[in-house]
C-alpha cells in the first residue's frame, strides 16, 4: 500500500473549469478520485492513486527504452547474401540522402525528437514536484508537454514499419533488431505513462507552492 498524499485531501479551493469557465468548489478528493465540472462534466482534477511515484517510474522506464531504441540496429536486411543494418537515425539520414527531405524530417521529429523532449520534460516536471525541488522552468516544461504530445507518433511509425516488412518480405530476408523490440515496449510504456500523468494535479501543486512562497 502506498501512503496517501494528505496534501490534496483537504484541498478545497475554488477551481475554474477549463472547458466552460464555471467557478466551483472542489469536493474533498481521495487518491484515485476525480472531480468533474457540475455544468459540462469535464474533468476538473484527479488525484493520482499512487502519487507521483507511478508516472515517475513509467517515464524512467520509457527513457531507458528510448535510449535502447536509438542506440541499437532497428532491422537487419539480407539481400542475396549482402547484409545491411540501420538505426532509426540512420533511416532518417538515408531518406534525406535519397532526396526525401520532408519524410526524413517527419521521421526524425515523430520518432526521435518529440518522444525525447516529451519524456525528458515529463521527468523534469515530476522530479521537480515529487521531491519538492520546484526547479526553474518547471511551469514552462509542463506547458510544453501538452503541445508535444500530438507530435509523438510512435504507433504510426510502427505501422509504417510493419507495412515495409510485408512489402520487402519477398525481396529480402529481414531480421528484427534490439531497437525494434525496444520501440514496441516503448509504445506500451509511453501509453501507460501518459495515462498516469495528471497535468491538472501538477498545476495545482505548482500553484500551491507559489501561494505559499508569496505568503511568506
Ligand atoms: Zn465545465
PDB file of C-alpha atoms and ligand atoms in Angstrom:
ATOM      1  CA  UNK A   1       0.000   0.000   0.000  1.00  0.00           C
ATOM      2  CA  UNK A   2       1.376   3.396  -0.928  1.00  0.00           C
ATOM      3  CA  UNK A   3       0.880   6.185   1.572  1.00  0.00           C
ATOM      4  CA  UNK A   4      -1.872   8.595   0.510  1.00  0.00           C
ATOM      5  CA  UNK A   5      -0.697  12.149  -0.249  1.00  0.00           C
ATOM      6  CA  UNK A   6      -2.517  14.032   2.522  1.00  0.00           C
ATOM      7  CA  UNK A   7      -1.621  17.346   0.888  1.00  0.00           C
ATOM      8  CA  UNK A   8      -4.589  17.249  -1.510  1.00  0.00           C
ATOM      9  CA  UNK A   9      -7.236  15.657   0.652  1.00  0.00           C
ATOM     10  CA  UNK A  10      -8.008  18.995   2.280  1.00  0.00           C
ATOM     11  CA  UNK A  11      -7.583  20.934  -0.948  1.00  0.00           C
ATOM     12  CA  UNK A  12     -10.944  22.710  -1.196  1.00  0.00           C
ATOM     13  CA  UNK A  13     -10.226  25.927  -3.017  1.00  0.00           C
ATOM     14  CA  UNK A  14     -12.426  27.092  -5.869  1.00  0.00           C
ATOM     15  CA  UNK A  15     -11.434  25.970  -9.315  1.00  0.00           C
ATOM     16  CA  UNK A  16     -12.427  27.267 -12.770  1.00  0.00           C
ATOM     17  CA  UNK A  17     -13.440  24.700 -15.383  1.00  0.00           C
ATOM     18  CA  UNK A  18     -11.052  24.895 -18.333  1.00  0.00           C
ATOM     19  CA  UNK A  19     -13.885  23.945 -20.714  1.00  0.00           C
ATOM     20  CA  UNK A  20     -16.780  26.222 -19.651  1.00  0.00           C
ATOM     21  CA  UNK A  21     -15.116  28.620 -17.131  1.00  0.00           C
ATOM     22  CA  UNK A  22     -17.668  27.796 -14.409  1.00  0.00           C
ATOM     23  CA  UNK A  23     -16.144  28.528 -10.998  1.00  0.00           C
ATOM     24  CA  UNK A  24     -16.851  25.827  -8.445  1.00  0.00           C
ATOM     25  CA  UNK A  25     -15.846  24.456  -5.070  1.00  0.00           C
ATOM     26  CA  UNK A  26     -13.759  21.299  -5.185  1.00  0.00           C
ATOM     27  CA  UNK A  27     -15.065  18.352  -3.154  1.00  0.00           C
ATOM     28  CA  UNK A  28     -12.698  16.541  -0.786  1.00  0.00           C
ATOM     29  CA  UNK A  29     -10.744  14.215  -3.057  1.00  0.00           C
ATOM     30  CA  UNK A  30      -9.021  10.993  -2.074  1.00  0.00           C
ATOM     31  CA  UNK A  31      -6.214   9.448  -4.144  1.00  0.00           C
ATOM     32  CA  UNK A  32      -7.687   7.892  -7.319  1.00  0.00           C
ATOM     33  CA  UNK A  33     -10.805  10.106  -7.231  1.00  0.00           C
ATOM     34  CA  UNK A  34     -11.749  12.590  -9.945  1.00  0.00           C
ATOM     35  CA  UNK A  35     -13.709  15.833  -9.615  1.00  0.00           C
ATOM     36  CA  UNK A  36     -15.845  16.737 -12.618  1.00  0.00           C
ATOM     37  CA  UNK A  37     -17.448  20.018 -13.625  1.00  0.00           C
ATOM     38  CA  UNK A  38     -21.073  20.313 -12.405  1.00  0.00           C
ATOM     39  CA  UNK A  39     -22.024  22.133 -15.631  1.00  0.00           C
ATOM     40  CA  UNK A  40     -20.260  20.365 -18.537  1.00  0.00           C
ATOM     41  CA  UNK A  41     -18.893  17.244 -16.795  1.00  0.00           C
ATOM     42  CA  UNK A  42     -15.285  17.959 -17.930  1.00  0.00           C
ATOM     43  CA  UNK A  43     -12.522  16.617 -15.676  1.00  0.00           C
ATOM     44  CA  UNK A  44     -11.504  19.299 -13.157  1.00  0.00           C
ATOM     45  CA  UNK A  45      -8.930  17.453 -11.095  1.00  0.00           C
ATOM     46  CA  UNK A  46      -7.827  13.867 -10.489  1.00  0.00           C
ATOM     47  CA  UNK A  47      -5.593  12.829  -7.619  1.00  0.00           C
ATOM     48  CA  UNK A  48      -3.179  10.149  -8.937  1.00  0.00           C
ATOM     49  CA  UNK A  49      -3.726   6.898  -6.970  1.00  0.00           C
ATOM     50  CA  UNK A  50      -0.037   6.180  -6.306  1.00  0.00           C
ATOM     51  CA  UNK A  51       1.027   9.805  -6.009  1.00  0.00           C
ATOM     52  CA  UNK A  52       3.762  10.782  -8.468  1.00  0.00           C
ATOM     53  CA  UNK A  53       5.856   7.621  -7.995  1.00  0.00           C
ATOM     54  CA  UNK A  54       3.966   5.674 -10.639  1.00  0.00           C
ATOM     55  CA  UNK A  55       4.346   8.179 -13.530  1.00  0.00           C
ATOM     56  CA  UNK A  56       7.937   8.767 -12.400  1.00  0.00           C
ATOM     57  CA  UNK A  57       8.735   5.023 -12.659  1.00  0.00           C
ATOM     58  CA  UNK A  58       6.947   4.692 -16.018  1.00  0.00           C
ATOM     59  CA  UNK A  59       8.669   7.718 -17.578  1.00  0.00           C
ATOM     60  CA  UNK A  60      12.062   6.475 -16.288  1.00  0.00           C
ATOM     61  CA  UNK A  61      11.407   3.105 -17.972  1.00  0.00           C
ATOM     62  CA  UNK A  62      10.361   4.944 -21.149  1.00  0.00           C
ATOM     63  CA  UNK A  63      13.652   6.896 -21.119  1.00  0.00           C
ATOM     64  CA  UNK A  64      15.686   3.663 -20.873  1.00  0.00           C
ATOM     65  CA  UNK A  65      13.691   2.075 -23.728  1.00  0.00           C
ATOM     66  CA  UNK A  66      14.099   5.218 -25.832  1.00  0.00           C
ATOM     67  CA  UNK A  67      17.888   5.126 -25.333  1.00  0.00           C
ATOM     68  CA  UNK A  68      17.944   1.418 -26.304  1.00  0.00           C
ATOM     69  CA  UNK A  69      15.711   2.077 -29.326  1.00  0.00           C
ATOM     70  CA  UNK A  70      18.074   4.741 -30.638  1.00  0.00           C
ATOM     71  CA  UNK A  71      21.381   3.028 -29.816  1.00  0.00           C
ATOM     72  CA  UNK A  72      20.888  -0.369 -31.468  1.00  0.00           C
ATOM     73  CA  UNK A  73      20.070  -1.501 -35.033  1.00  0.00           C
ATOM     74  CA  UNK A  74      16.420  -1.345 -35.931  1.00  0.00           C
ATOM     75  CA  UNK A  75      16.457  -4.118 -38.507  1.00  0.00           C
ATOM     76  CA  UNK A  76      18.885  -6.251 -40.454  1.00  0.00           C
ATOM     77  CA  UNK A  77      18.327  -6.714 -44.184  1.00  0.00           C
ATOM     78  CA  UNK A  78      19.779  -9.677 -46.036  1.00  0.00           C
ATOM     79  CA  UNK A  79      19.628  -9.310 -49.830  1.00  0.00           C
ATOM     80  CA  UNK A  80      21.291 -12.217 -51.657  1.00  0.00           C
ATOM     81  CA  UNK A  81      23.979 -12.630 -49.027  1.00  0.00           C
ATOM     82  CA  UNK A  82      24.635  -8.895 -48.598  1.00  0.00           C
ATOM     83  CA  UNK A  83      23.716  -7.667 -45.160  1.00  0.00           C
ATOM     84  CA  UNK A  84      22.840  -4.161 -44.061  1.00  0.00           C
ATOM     85  CA  UNK A  85      21.502  -2.806 -40.792  1.00  0.00           C
ATOM     86  CA  UNK A  86      20.272   0.580 -39.759  1.00  0.00           C
ATOM     87  CA  UNK A  87      19.256   2.599 -36.712  1.00  0.00           C
ATOM     88  CA  UNK A  88      16.247   4.951 -36.651  1.00  0.00           C
ATOM     89  CA  UNK A  89      18.552   7.946 -37.060  1.00  0.00           C
ATOM     90  CA  UNK A  90      20.323   6.127 -39.906  1.00  0.00           C
ATOM     91  CA  UNK A  91      16.959   5.549 -41.620  1.00  0.00           C
ATOM     92  CA  UNK A  92      16.137   9.243 -41.330  1.00  0.00           C
ATOM     93  CA  UNK A  93      19.575  10.125 -42.769  1.00  0.00           C
ATOM     94  CA  UNK A  94      19.118   7.654 -45.654  1.00  0.00           C
ATOM     95  CA  UNK A  95      15.746   9.219 -46.507  1.00  0.00           C
ATOM     96  CA  UNK A  96      17.372  12.659 -46.578  1.00  0.00           C
ATOM     97  CA  UNK A  97      20.167  11.453 -48.862  1.00  0.00           C
ATOM     98  CA  UNK A  98      17.563   9.872 -51.160  1.00  0.00           C
ATOM     99  CA  UNK A  99      16.008  13.338 -51.712  1.00  0.00           C
ATOM    100  CA  UNK A 100      13.076  12.656 -49.393  1.00  0.00           C
ATOM    101  CA  UNK A 101      13.842  15.561 -47.061  1.00  0.00           C
ATOM    102  CA  UNK A 102      10.239  16.049 -45.899  1.00  0.00           C
ATOM    103  CA  UNK A 103       9.841  12.432 -44.913  1.00  0.00           C
ATOM    104  CA  UNK A 104      13.296  12.405 -43.260  1.00  0.00           C
ATOM    105  CA  UNK A 105      12.306  15.393 -41.095  1.00  0.00           C
ATOM    106  CA  UNK A 106       8.914  13.804 -40.253  1.00  0.00           C
ATOM    107  CA  UNK A 107      10.588  10.537 -39.157  1.00  0.00           C
ATOM    108  CA  UNK A 108      13.171  12.442 -37.105  1.00  0.00           C
ATOM    109  CA  UNK A 109      10.585  14.642 -35.345  1.00  0.00           C
ATOM    110  CA  UNK A 110       7.929  11.992 -34.630  1.00  0.00           C
ATOM    111  CA  UNK A 111      10.172   9.074 -33.671  1.00  0.00           C
ATOM    112  CA  UNK A 112      13.222  10.733 -32.077  1.00  0.00           C
ATOM    113  CA  UNK A 113      12.854  14.444 -31.244  1.00  0.00           C
ATOM    114  CA  UNK A 114       9.259  14.636 -29.925  1.00  0.00           C
ATOM    115  CA  UNK A 115       9.421  11.445 -27.780  1.00  0.00           C
ATOM    116  CA  UNK A 116      12.804  12.539 -26.323  1.00  0.00           C
ATOM    117  CA  UNK A 117      11.541  16.025 -25.419  1.00  0.00           C
ATOM    118  CA  UNK A 118       8.246  14.652 -24.099  1.00  0.00           C
ATOM    119  CA  UNK A 119       9.868  12.026 -21.859  1.00  0.00           C
ATOM    120  CA  UNK A 120      12.671  14.267 -20.532  1.00  0.00           C
ATOM    121  CA  UNK A 121      10.381  17.243 -19.825  1.00  0.00           C
ATOM    122  CA  UNK A 122       7.819  14.971 -18.094  1.00  0.00           C
ATOM    123  CA  UNK A 123      10.605  13.519 -15.932  1.00  0.00           C
ATOM    124  CA  UNK A 124      11.894  17.017 -15.136  1.00  0.00           C
ATOM    125  CA  UNK A 125       8.432  18.196 -14.025  1.00  0.00           C
ATOM    126  CA  UNK A 126       7.744  15.031 -11.997  1.00  0.00           C
ATOM    127  CA  UNK A 127      11.125  15.065 -10.214  1.00  0.00           C
ATOM    128  CA  UNK A 128      10.798  18.782  -9.534  1.00  0.00           C
ATOM    129  CA  UNK A 129       7.359  18.415  -7.891  1.00  0.00           C
ATOM    130  CA  UNK A 130       7.720  14.937  -6.335  1.00  0.00           C
ATOM    131  CA  UNK A 131      10.827  15.916  -4.352  1.00  0.00           C
ATOM    132  CA  UNK A 132       9.615  19.483  -3.603  1.00  0.00           C
ATOM    133  CA  UNK A 133      12.544  20.954  -5.530  1.00  0.00           C
ATOM    134  CA  UNK A 134      10.443  23.336  -7.691  1.00  0.00           C
ATOM    135  CA  UNK A 135      13.283  23.681 -10.182  1.00  0.00           C
ATOM    136  CA  UNK A 136      13.430  26.674 -12.535  1.00  0.00           C
ATOM    137  CA  UNK A 137      11.431  26.195 -15.753  1.00  0.00           C
ATOM    138  CA  UNK A 138       9.039  23.607 -14.262  1.00  0.00           C
ATOM    139  CA  UNK A 139       5.946  25.620 -15.273  1.00  0.00           C
ATOM    140  CA  UNK A 140       7.316  26.159 -18.784  1.00  0.00           C
ATOM    141  CA  UNK A 141       8.123  22.447 -19.192  1.00  0.00           C
ATOM    142  CA  UNK A 142       4.625  21.472 -18.014  1.00  0.00           C
ATOM    143  CA  UNK A 143       3.002  23.809 -20.544  1.00  0.00           C
ATOM    144  CA  UNK A 144       5.229  22.361 -23.318  1.00  0.00           C
ATOM    145  CA  UNK A 145       4.154  18.804 -22.583  1.00  0.00           C
ATOM    146  CA  UNK A 146       0.585  19.283 -23.864  1.00  0.00           C
ATOM    147  CA  UNK A 147       1.971  20.821 -27.094  1.00  0.00           C
ATOM    148  CA  UNK A 148       4.475  17.989 -27.567  1.00  0.00           C
ATOM    149  CA  UNK A 149       2.051  15.103 -27.082  1.00  0.00           C
ATOM    150  CA  UNK A 150       0.455  15.221 -30.582  1.00  0.00           C
ATOM    151  CA  UNK A 151       3.933  15.011 -32.181  1.00  0.00           C
ATOM    152  CA  UNK A 152       4.979  11.764 -30.547  1.00  0.00           C
ATOM    153  CA  UNK A 153       3.553   9.308 -33.078  1.00  0.00           C
ATOM    154  CA  UNK A 154       5.450   6.118 -32.266  1.00  0.00           C
ATOM    155  CA  UNK A 155       2.450   3.928 -33.104  1.00  0.00           C
ATOM    156  CA  UNK A 156       2.042   5.480 -36.570  1.00  0.00           C
ATOM    157  CA  UNK A 157       5.768   4.992 -37.165  1.00  0.00           C
ATOM    158  CA  UNK A 158       5.478   1.338 -36.115  1.00  0.00           C
ATOM    159  CA  UNK A 159       2.557   0.837 -38.517  1.00  0.00           C
ATOM    160  CA  UNK A 160       4.758   2.160 -41.340  1.00  0.00           C
ATOM    161  CA  UNK A 161       7.495  -0.298 -40.348  1.00  0.00           C
ATOM    162  CA  UNK A 162       5.050  -3.227 -40.427  1.00  0.00           C
ATOM    163  CA  UNK A 163       3.874  -2.221 -43.929  1.00  0.00           C
ATOM    164  CA  UNK A 164       7.536  -2.078 -45.054  1.00  0.00           C
ATOM    165  CA  UNK A 165       8.115  -5.539 -43.541  1.00  0.00           C
ATOM    166  CA  UNK A 166       5.248  -7.009 -45.567  1.00  0.00           C
ATOM    167  CA  UNK A 167       6.281  -5.245 -48.804  1.00  0.00           C
ATOM    168  CA  UNK A 168      10.001  -6.059 -48.577  1.00  0.00           C
ATOM    169  CA  UNK A 169       9.364  -9.597 -47.353  1.00  0.00           C
ATOM    170  CA  UNK A 170       9.558 -11.024 -50.895  1.00  0.00           C
ATOM    171  CA  UNK A 171      12.742  -9.181 -51.870  1.00  0.00           C
ATOM    172  CA  UNK A 172      14.941  -9.635 -48.830  1.00  0.00           C
ATOM    173  CA  UNK A 173      15.039 -11.606 -45.614  1.00  0.00           C
ATOM    174  CA  UNK A 174      14.597  -9.279 -42.665  1.00  0.00           C
ATOM    175  CA  UNK A 175      15.577  -9.726 -39.055  1.00  0.00           C
ATOM    176  CA  UNK A 176      14.315  -7.603 -36.205  1.00  0.00           C
ATOM    177  CA  UNK A 177      16.921  -5.715 -34.211  1.00  0.00           C
ATOM    178  CA  UNK A 178      17.041  -4.857 -30.481  1.00  0.00           C
ATOM    179  CA  UNK A 179      15.756  -1.390 -31.313  1.00  0.00           C
ATOM    180  CA  UNK A 180      12.507  -2.735 -32.775  1.00  0.00           C
ATOM    181  CA  UNK A 181      11.681  -4.633 -29.562  1.00  0.00           C
ATOM    182  CA  UNK A 182      12.618  -1.556 -27.514  1.00  0.00           C
ATOM    183  CA  UNK A 183      10.234   0.503 -29.684  1.00  0.00           C
ATOM    184  CA  UNK A 184       7.380  -1.954 -29.173  1.00  0.00           C
ATOM    185  CA  UNK A 185       7.980  -1.785 -25.396  1.00  0.00           C
ATOM    186  CA  UNK A 186       8.233   1.991 -25.588  1.00  0.00           C
ATOM    187  CA  UNK A 187       4.770   2.295 -27.204  1.00  0.00           C
ATOM    188  CA  UNK A 188       3.161   0.352 -24.339  1.00  0.00           C
ATOM    189  CA  UNK A 189       5.121   2.064 -21.549  1.00  0.00           C
ATOM    190  CA  UNK A 190       4.544   5.536 -23.051  1.00  0.00           C
ATOM    191  CA  UNK A 191       0.785   4.937 -23.199  1.00  0.00           C
ATOM    192  CA  UNK A 192       0.760   3.843 -19.526  1.00  0.00           C
ATOM    193  CA  UNK A 193       2.988   6.786 -18.530  1.00  0.00           C
ATOM    194  CA  UNK A 194       0.765   9.327 -20.319  1.00  0.00           C
ATOM    195  CA  UNK A 195      -2.412   7.927 -18.753  1.00  0.00           C
ATOM    196  CA  UNK A 196      -0.899   8.222 -15.248  1.00  0.00           C
ATOM    197  CA  UNK A 197       0.276  11.790 -15.892  1.00  0.00           C
ATOM    198  CA  UNK A 198      -2.221  14.302 -14.453  1.00  0.00           C
ATOM    199  CA  UNK A 199      -1.384  17.852 -15.632  1.00  0.00           C
ATOM    200  CA  UNK A 200      -4.284  19.378 -13.639  1.00  0.00           C
ATOM    201  CA  UNK A 201      -2.925  17.914 -10.404  1.00  0.00           C
ATOM    202  CA  UNK A 202       0.644  19.038 -11.228  1.00  0.00           C
ATOM    203  CA  UNK A 203      -0.509  22.608 -11.996  1.00  0.00           C
ATOM    204  CA  UNK A 204      -2.315  22.677  -8.660  1.00  0.00           C
ATOM    205  CA  UNK A 205       0.816  21.553  -6.788  1.00  0.00           C
ATOM    206  CA  UNK A 206       2.821  24.288  -8.548  1.00  0.00           C
ATOM    207  CA  UNK A 207       0.184  26.940  -7.815  1.00  0.00           C
ATOM    208  CA  UNK A 208       0.017  25.976  -4.147  1.00  0.00           C
ATOM    209  CA  UNK A 209       3.791  26.165  -3.860  1.00  0.00           C
ATOM    210  CA  UNK A 210       3.669  29.676  -5.367  1.00  0.00           C
ATOM    211  CA  UNK A 211       0.921  30.832  -2.984  1.00  0.00           C
ATOM    212  CA  UNK A 212       2.916  29.533  -0.032  1.00  0.00           C
ATOM    213  CA  UNK A 213       6.091  31.273  -1.241  1.00  0.00           C
ATOM    214  CA  UNK A 214       4.194  34.537  -1.818  1.00  0.00           C
ATOM    215  CA  UNK A 215       2.604  34.365   1.635  1.00  0.00           C
ATOM    216  CA  UNK A 216       5.986  34.152   3.347  1.00  0.00           C
TER     217      UNK A 216
HETATM  218 ZN1  LIG B   1     -17.291  22.888 -17.230  1.00  0.00          ZN
END
